[in-house]
Coordinates of C-alpha atoms and ligand atoms in Angstrom, one line a residue:
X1 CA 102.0 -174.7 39.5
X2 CA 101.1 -175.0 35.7
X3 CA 97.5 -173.4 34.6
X4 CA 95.9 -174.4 31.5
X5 CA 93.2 -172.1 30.3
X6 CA 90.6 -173.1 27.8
X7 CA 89.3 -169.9 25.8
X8 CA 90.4 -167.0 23.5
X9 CA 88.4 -164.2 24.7
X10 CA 89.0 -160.8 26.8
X11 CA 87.5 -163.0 29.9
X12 CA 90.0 -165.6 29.4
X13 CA 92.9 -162.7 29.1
X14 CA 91.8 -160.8 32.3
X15 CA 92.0 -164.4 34.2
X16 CA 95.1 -165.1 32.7
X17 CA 96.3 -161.8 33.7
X18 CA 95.4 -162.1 36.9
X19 CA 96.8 -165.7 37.4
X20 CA 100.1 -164.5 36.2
X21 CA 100.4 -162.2 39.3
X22 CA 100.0 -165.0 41.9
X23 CA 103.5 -166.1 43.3
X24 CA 101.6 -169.6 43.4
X25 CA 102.4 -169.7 39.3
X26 CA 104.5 -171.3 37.3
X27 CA 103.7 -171.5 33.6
X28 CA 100.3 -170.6 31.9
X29 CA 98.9 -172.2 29.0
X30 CA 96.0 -171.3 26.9
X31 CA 93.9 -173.3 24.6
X32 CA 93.4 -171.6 21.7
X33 CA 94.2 -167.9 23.4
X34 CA 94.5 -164.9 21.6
X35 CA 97.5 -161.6 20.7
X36 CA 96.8 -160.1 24.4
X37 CA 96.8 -163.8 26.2
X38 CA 100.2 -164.6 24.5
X39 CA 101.8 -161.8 26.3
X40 CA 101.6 -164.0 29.7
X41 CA 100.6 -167.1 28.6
X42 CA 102.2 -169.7 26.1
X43 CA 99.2 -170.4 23.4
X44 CA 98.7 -173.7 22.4
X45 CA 96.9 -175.4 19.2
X46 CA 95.0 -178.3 21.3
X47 CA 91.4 -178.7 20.2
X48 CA 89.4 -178.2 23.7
X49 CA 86.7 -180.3 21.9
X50 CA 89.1 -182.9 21.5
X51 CA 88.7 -183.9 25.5
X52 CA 91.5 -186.6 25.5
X53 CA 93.9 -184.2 23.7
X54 CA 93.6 -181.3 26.8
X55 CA 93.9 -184.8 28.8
X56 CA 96.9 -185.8 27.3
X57 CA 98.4 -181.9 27.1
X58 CA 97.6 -181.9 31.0
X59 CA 99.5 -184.7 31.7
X60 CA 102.4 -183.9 29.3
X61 CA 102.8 -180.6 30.7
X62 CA 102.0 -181.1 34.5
X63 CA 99.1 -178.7 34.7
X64 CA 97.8 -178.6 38.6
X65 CA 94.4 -176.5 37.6
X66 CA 92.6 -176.0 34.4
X67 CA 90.3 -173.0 34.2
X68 CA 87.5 -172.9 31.9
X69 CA 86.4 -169.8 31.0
X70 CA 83.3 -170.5 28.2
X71 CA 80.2 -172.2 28.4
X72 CA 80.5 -174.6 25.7
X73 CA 83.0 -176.9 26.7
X74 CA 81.3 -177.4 30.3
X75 CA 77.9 -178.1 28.4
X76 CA 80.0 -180.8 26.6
X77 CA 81.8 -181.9 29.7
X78 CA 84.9 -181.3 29.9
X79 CA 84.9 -180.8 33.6
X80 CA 83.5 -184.3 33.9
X81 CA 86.4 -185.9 31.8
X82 CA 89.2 -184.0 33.3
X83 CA 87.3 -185.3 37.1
X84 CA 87.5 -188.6 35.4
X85 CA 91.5 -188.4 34.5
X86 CA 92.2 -186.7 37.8
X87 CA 92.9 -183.4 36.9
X88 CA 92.4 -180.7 38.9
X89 CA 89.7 -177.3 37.0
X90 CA 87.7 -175.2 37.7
X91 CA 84.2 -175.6 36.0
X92 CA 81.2 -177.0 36.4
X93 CA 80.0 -180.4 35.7
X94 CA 78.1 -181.3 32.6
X95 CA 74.7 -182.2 34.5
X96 CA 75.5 -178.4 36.8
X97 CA 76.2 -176.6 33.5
X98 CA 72.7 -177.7 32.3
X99 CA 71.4 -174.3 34.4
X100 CA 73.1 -172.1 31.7
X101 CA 72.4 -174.7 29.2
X102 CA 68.5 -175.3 29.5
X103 CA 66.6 -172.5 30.5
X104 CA 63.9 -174.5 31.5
X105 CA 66.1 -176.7 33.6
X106 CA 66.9 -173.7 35.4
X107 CA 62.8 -172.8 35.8
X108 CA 62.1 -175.9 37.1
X109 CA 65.1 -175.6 39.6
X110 CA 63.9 -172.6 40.7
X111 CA 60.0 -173.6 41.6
X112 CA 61.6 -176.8 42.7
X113 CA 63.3 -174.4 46.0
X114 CA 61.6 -171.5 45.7
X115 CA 63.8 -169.2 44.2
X116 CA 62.2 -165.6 42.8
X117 CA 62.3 -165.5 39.3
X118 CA 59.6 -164.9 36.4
X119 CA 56.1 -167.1 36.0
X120 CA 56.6 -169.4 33.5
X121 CA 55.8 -172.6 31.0
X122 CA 58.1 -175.2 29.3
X123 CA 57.0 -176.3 25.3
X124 CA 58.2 -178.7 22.8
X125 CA 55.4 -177.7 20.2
X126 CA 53.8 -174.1 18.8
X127 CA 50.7 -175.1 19.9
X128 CA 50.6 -175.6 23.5
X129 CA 53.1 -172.3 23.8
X130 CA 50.2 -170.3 22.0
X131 CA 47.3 -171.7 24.4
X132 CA 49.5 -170.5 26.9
X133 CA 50.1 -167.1 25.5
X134 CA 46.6 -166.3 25.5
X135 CA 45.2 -164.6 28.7
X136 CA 48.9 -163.8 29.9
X137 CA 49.7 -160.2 30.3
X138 CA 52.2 -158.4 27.8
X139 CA 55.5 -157.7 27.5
X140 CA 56.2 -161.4 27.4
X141 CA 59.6 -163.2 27.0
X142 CA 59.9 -165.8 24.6
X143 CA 63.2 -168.0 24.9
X144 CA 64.8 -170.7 23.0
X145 CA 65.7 -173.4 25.8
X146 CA 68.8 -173.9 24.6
X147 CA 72.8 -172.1 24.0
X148 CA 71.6 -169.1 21.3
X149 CA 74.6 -167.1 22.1
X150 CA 72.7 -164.2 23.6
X151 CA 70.2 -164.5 20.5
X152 CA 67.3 -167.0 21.6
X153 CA 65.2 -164.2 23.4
X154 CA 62.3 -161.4 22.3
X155 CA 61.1 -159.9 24.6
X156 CA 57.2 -159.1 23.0
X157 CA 55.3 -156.4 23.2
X158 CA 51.9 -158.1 21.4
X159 CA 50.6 -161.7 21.3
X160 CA 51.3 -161.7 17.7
X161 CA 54.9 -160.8 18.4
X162 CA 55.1 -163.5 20.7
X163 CA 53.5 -166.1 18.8
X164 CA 55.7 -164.8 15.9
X165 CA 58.6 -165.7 18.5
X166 CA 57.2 -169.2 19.2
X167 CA 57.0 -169.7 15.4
X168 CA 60.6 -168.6 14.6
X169 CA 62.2 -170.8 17.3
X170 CA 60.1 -173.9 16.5
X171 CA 60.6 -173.6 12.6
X172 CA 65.0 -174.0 13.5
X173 CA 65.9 -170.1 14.1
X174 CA 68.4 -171.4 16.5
X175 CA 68.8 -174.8 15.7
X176 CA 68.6 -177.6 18.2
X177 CA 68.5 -174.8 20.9
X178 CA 65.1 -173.6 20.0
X179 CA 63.6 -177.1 20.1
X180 CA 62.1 -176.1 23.4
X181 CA 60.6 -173.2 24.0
X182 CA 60.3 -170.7 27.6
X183 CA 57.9 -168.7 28.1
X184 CA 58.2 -166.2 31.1
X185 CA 56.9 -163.5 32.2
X186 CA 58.7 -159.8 31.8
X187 CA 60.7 -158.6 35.1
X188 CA 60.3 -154.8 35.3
X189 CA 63.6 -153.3 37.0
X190 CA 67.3 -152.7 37.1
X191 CA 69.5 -155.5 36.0
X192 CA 72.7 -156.9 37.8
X193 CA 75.3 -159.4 37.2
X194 CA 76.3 -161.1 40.2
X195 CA 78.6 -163.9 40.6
X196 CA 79.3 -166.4 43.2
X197 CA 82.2 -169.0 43.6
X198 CA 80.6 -171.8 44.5
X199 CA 82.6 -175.2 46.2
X200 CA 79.6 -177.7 45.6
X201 CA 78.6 -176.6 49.8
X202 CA 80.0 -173.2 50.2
X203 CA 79.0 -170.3 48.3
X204 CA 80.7 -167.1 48.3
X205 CA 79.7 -163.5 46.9
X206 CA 82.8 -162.8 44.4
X207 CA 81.1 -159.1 43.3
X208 CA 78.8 -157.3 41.6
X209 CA 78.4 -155.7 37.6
X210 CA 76.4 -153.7 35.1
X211 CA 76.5 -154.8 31.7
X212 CA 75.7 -152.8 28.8
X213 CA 73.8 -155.2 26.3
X214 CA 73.1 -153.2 23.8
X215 CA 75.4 -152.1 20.8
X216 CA 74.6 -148.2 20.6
X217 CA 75.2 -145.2 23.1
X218 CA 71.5 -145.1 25.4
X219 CA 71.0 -148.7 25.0
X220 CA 69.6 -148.4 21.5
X221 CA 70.1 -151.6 18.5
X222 CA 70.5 -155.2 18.4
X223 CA 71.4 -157.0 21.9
X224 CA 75.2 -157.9 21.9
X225 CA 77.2 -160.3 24.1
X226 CA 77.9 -156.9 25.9
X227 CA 79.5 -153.5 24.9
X228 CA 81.2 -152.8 28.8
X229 CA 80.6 -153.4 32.2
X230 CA 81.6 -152.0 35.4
X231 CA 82.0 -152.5 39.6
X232 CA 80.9 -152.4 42.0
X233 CA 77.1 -151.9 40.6
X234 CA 75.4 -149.7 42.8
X235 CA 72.1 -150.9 42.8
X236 CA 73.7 -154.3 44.5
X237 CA 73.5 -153.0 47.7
X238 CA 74.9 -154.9 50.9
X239 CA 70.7 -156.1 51.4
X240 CA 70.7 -156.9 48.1
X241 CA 73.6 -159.2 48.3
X242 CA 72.3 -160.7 51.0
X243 CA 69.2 -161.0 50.2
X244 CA 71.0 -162.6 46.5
X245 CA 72.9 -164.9 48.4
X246 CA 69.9 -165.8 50.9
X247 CA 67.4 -165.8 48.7
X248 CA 68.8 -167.4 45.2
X249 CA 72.3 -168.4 45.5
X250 CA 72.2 -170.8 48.3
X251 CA 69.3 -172.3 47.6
X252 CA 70.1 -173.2 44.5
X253 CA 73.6 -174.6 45.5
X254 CA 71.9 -176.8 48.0
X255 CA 69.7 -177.4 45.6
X256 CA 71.7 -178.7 43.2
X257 CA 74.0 -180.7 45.8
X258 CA 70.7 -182.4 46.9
X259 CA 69.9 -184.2 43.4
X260 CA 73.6 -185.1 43.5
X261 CA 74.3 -183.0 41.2
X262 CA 76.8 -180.3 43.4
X263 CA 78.2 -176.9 41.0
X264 CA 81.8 -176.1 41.5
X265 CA 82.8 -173.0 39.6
X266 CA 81.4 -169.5 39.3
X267 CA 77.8 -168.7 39.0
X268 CA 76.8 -166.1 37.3
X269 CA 73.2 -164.9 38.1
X270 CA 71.6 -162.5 35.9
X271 CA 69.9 -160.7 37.9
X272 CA 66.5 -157.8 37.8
X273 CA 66.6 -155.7 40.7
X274 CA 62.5 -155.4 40.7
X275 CA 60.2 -153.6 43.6
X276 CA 60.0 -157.1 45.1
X277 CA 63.8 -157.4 45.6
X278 CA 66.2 -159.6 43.4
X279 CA 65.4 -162.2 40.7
X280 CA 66.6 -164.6 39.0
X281 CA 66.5 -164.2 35.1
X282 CA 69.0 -166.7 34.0
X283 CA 71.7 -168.3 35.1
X284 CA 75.2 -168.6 33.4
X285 CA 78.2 -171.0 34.6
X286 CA 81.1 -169.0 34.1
X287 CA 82.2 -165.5 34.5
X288 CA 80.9 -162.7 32.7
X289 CA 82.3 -161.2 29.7
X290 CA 83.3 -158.4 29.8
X291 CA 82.6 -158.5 33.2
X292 CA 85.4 -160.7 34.1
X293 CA 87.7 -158.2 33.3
X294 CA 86.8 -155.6 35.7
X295 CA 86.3 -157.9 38.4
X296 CA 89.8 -159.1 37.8
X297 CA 90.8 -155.6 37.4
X298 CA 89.0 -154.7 41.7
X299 CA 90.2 -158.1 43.5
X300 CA 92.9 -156.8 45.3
X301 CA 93.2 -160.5 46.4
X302 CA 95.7 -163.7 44.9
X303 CA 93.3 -165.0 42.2
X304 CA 94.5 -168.6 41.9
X305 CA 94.0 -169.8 45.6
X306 CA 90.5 -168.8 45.3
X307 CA 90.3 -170.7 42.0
X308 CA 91.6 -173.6 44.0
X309 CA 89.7 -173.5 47.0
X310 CA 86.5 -173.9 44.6
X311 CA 88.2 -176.8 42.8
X312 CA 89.2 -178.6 45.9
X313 CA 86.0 -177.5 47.8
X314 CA 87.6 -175.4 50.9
X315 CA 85.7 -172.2 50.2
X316 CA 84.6 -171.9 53.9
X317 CA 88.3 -170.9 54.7
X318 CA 88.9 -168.2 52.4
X319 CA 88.2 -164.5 52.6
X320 CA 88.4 -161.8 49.4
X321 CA 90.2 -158.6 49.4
X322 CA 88.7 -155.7 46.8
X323 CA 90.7 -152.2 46.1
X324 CA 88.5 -149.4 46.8
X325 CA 86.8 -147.4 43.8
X326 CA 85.4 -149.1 40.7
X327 CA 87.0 -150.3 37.7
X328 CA 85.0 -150.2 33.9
X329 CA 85.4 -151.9 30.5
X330 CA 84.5 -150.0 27.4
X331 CA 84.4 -152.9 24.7
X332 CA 85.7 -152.1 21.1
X333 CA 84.4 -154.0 18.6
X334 CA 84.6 -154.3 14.7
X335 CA 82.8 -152.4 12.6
X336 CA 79.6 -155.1 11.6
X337 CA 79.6 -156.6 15.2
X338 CA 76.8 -157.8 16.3
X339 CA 76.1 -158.5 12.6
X340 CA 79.4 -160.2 10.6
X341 CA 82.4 -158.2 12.0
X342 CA 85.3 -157.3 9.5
X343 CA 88.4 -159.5 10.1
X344 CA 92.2 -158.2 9.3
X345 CA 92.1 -154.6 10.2
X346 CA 95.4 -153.6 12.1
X347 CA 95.4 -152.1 15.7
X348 CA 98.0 -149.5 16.6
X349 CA 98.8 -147.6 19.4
X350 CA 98.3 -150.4 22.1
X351 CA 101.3 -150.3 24.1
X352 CA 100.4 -146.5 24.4
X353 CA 96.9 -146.9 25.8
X354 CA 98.2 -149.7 28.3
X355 CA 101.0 -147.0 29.3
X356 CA 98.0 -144.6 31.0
X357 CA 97.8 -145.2 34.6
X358 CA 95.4 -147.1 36.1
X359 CA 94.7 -149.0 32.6
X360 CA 94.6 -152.3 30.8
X361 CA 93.8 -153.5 27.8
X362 CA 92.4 -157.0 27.3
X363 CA 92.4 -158.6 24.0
X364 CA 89.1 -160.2 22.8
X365 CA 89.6 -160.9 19.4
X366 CA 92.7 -160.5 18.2
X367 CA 95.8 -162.4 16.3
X368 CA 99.1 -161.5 16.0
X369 CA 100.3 -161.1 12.6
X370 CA 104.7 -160.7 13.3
X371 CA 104.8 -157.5 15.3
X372 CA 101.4 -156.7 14.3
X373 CA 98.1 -157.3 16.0
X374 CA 95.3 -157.8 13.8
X375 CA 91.2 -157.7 15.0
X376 CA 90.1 -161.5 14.8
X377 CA 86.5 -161.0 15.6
X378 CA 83.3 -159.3 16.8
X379 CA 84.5 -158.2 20.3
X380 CA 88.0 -157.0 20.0
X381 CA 89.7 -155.4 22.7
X382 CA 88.5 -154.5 26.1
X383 CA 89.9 -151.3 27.4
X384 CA 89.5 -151.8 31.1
X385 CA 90.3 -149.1 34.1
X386 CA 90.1 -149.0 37.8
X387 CA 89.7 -145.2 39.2
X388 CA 88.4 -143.5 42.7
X389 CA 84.6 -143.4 41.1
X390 CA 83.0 -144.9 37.8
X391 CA 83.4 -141.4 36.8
X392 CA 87.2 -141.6 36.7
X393 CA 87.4 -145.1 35.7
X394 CA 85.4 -143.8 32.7
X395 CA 87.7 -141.0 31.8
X396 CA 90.5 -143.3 31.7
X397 CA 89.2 -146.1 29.9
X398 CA 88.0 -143.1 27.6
X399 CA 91.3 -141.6 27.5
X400 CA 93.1 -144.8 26.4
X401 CA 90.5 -145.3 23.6
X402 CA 91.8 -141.9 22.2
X403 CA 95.0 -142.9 21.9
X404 CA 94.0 -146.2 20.3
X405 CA 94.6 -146.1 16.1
X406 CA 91.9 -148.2 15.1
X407 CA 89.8 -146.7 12.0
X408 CA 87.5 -150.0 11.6
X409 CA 86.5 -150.1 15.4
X410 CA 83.9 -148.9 17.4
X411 CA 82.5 -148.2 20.8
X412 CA 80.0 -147.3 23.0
X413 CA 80.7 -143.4 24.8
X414 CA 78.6 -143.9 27.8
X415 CA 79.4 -147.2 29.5
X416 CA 78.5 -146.4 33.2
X417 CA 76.1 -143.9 32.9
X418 CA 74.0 -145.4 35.3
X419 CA 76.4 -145.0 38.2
X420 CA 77.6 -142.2 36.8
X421 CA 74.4 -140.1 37.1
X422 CA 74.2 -141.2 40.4
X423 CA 77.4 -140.4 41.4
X424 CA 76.8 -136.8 39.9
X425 CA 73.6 -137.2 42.1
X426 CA 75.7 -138.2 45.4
X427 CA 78.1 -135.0 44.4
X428 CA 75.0 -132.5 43.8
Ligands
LIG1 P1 69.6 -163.6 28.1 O1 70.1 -163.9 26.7 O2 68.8 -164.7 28.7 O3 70.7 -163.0 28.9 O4 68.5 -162.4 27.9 C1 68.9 -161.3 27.2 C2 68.3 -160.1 27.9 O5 66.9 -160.1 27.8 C3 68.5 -160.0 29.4 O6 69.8 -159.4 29.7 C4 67.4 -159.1 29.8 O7 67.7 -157.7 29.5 C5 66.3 -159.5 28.9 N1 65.4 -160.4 29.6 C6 65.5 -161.8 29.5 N2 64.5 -162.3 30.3 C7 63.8 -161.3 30.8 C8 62.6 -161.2 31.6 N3 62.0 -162.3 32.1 N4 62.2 -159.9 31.9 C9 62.8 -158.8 31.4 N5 63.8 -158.9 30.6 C10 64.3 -160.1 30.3
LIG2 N1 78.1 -160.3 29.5 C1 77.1 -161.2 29.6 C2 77.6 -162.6 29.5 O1 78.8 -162.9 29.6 O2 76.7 -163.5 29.2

């Protein structure tokens, strides 16, 4: 079978990678792709905005699943036009993406069935948000409704900061995104990323992650689109999957299937781990990045029948297969990320750090330049390791980064120190 994949980023090259291993695959294209994805894949220069171009690429090149790794292009239905032409993906409807691309949508949905998640009101103007501010308890969390890419929240420590907030996304901080404006309370606790494949019936738990949001070492500076990541994630206990599942994941599937409205693809529920138990504080409609890439990294399972069964809605038949340990991502990014990241700057020693057992390095932004691999962005590479422990995952991923010749890129040097301290905890 033929895969087309719609992205450029280290999540789209860690699916890509995976797909690559399954004897069910044939060819694998990638729209745009990147330097990493071009190792496996054959990168093509279709515009994925351009819906009846990926159409017509489809048919040309008898593609039998298209995988779509961002959120944009399911906001903007793609996975509705490619429904409409027949062709098989994997990706949420337009009117399903709508719970990664309205937060309030995603509110409402949850008072709607009950689901545990934050108190909250919905506003179109400064005033009414203000009213509302007054007499809630601080922090509070004030959201554009909209796609911000990871910008559109503050959390607040005052009123003032908060109606500052309301003011900022009302007066076009975030465009058309900020034209409606959430405002929840703050969920005290550890976060989680869990994801579920989701058939429009069946859901199933497809693991478990820690993100690491912030740019510098101890979670200090501006929020990124995420620095590493790492699973399993301790604090998702069996309960607490079940309880996840039970309590959030379901729900909202049958949910959504009962307006008529059913979500095929991964959910990804953002997750805080409070004294209550899990809640919801967003949702997104598509894997993780980076945590894709060590989830890809743990399945021990073929990747593309999965992807199929949750296209073609037989996800009560399958069952997953994880390698023991953990894997971890530490990101590399350009120096100016999250801020304007320098372009251009040449990365050597690649093939060395990939040559380290038990590693993998997935491009995020890069272009090939000749022989040459060139940073093409703010998120560059994503040096990704499975190990016994997080601990030794770490060391790896670590290890690889040494040998990585990359003057104008940085890191993070403590992704996993969460389950790392309490691994050193389980060890004495
Ligand atoms: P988002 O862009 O929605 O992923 O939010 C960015 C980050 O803000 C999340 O990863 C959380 O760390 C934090 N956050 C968002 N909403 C809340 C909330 N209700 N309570 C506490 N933290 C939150
Ligand atoms: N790493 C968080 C995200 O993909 O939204």
């Amino acid at each position: 079978m033929n895969i087309l994949i719609v992205g450029s980023g280290g999540r789209e090259h860690a699916l890509a990678w995976r797909i690559a291993q399954s004897p069910l695959c044939e060819r694998i294209y990638a729209a745009p792709g990147n330097a990493g994805i071009a190792t496996v894949a054959e990168c093509i220069g279709v515009d994925v905005a351009d819906h009846g171009a990926v159409i017509a690429f489809c048919r040309a090149h008898d593609i039998g699943l298209v995988v779509i790794g961002p959120e944009a292009p399911l906001v903007a239905g793609l996975a509705d036009d490619l429904a409409a032409a027949g062709i098989r993906h994997f990706g949420p409807s337009r009117l399903a993406a709508q719970l990664e691309g309205s937060k309030g949508f995603t509110k409402d949905l949850c008072a709607e069935f009950n689901i545990p998640t934050g108190a909250y009101g919905r506003f179109t103007d400064a005033a009414s948000a203000k009213a509302y501010l007054e007499g809630r308890s601080m922090p509070i969390v004030v959201k554009a409704d909209g796609l911000a890419a990871g910008k559109g929240v503050v959390i607040a420590n005052t009123a003032g900061e908060a109606a500052a907030a309301v003011d900022a996304c009302f007066d076009g901080a975030f465009g058309a995104a900020g034209s409606e404006v959430v405002i929840e309370d703050y969920l005290d606790g550890e976060e989680a990323s869990f994801f579920a494949l989701c058939d429009g019936k069946t859901a199933i738990a497809f693991g478990a992650a820690q993100d690491h949001k912030r740019v510098g070492d101890g979670d200090t500076g501006p929020n990124t689109g995420g620095m590493g990541a790492y699973t399993p994630a301790p604090v998702m206990t069996d309960e607490m999957i079940a309880r996840t599942m039970d309590e959030i994941i379901r729900p909202t599937v049958a949910g959504l299937a009962s307006r008529g409205t059913p979500f095929k693809g991964v959910l990804f529920a953002g997750l805080m781990i409070t004294a209550k138990g899990p809640e919801l504080i967003e949702y997104n409609v598509r894997f993780g990045d980076p945590e894709c890439q060590v989830l890809m990294m743990l399945l021990k399972s073929d990747m593309l029948p999965l992807l199929l069964a949750t296209a073609d809605g037989t996800l009560d038949a399958v069952a997953l297969d994880w390698h023991d340990g953990a894997t971890l991502t530490v990101v590399m990014a350009a120096t100016g990320y999250p801020g304007t990241p320098e372009k251009g700057s040449e990365i050597r020693g690649l093939d060395a750090a990939d040559a380290i057992d038990g590693v993998t390095v997935f491009h995020a932004g890069t272009k090939a330049d000749g022989n040459r691999v060139l940073a093409n962005g703010g998120r560059v590479l994503n040096v990704t390791a499975r190990g016994a422990s997080v601990t030794e995952a770490q060391a790896r991923a670590y290890a690889a980064i040494d040998v990585i010749d990359w003057p104008e890129g940085f890191c993070r040097h403590d992704i996993g120190w969460r389950a790392i301290a309490r691994e050193r905890g389980a060890t004495g």
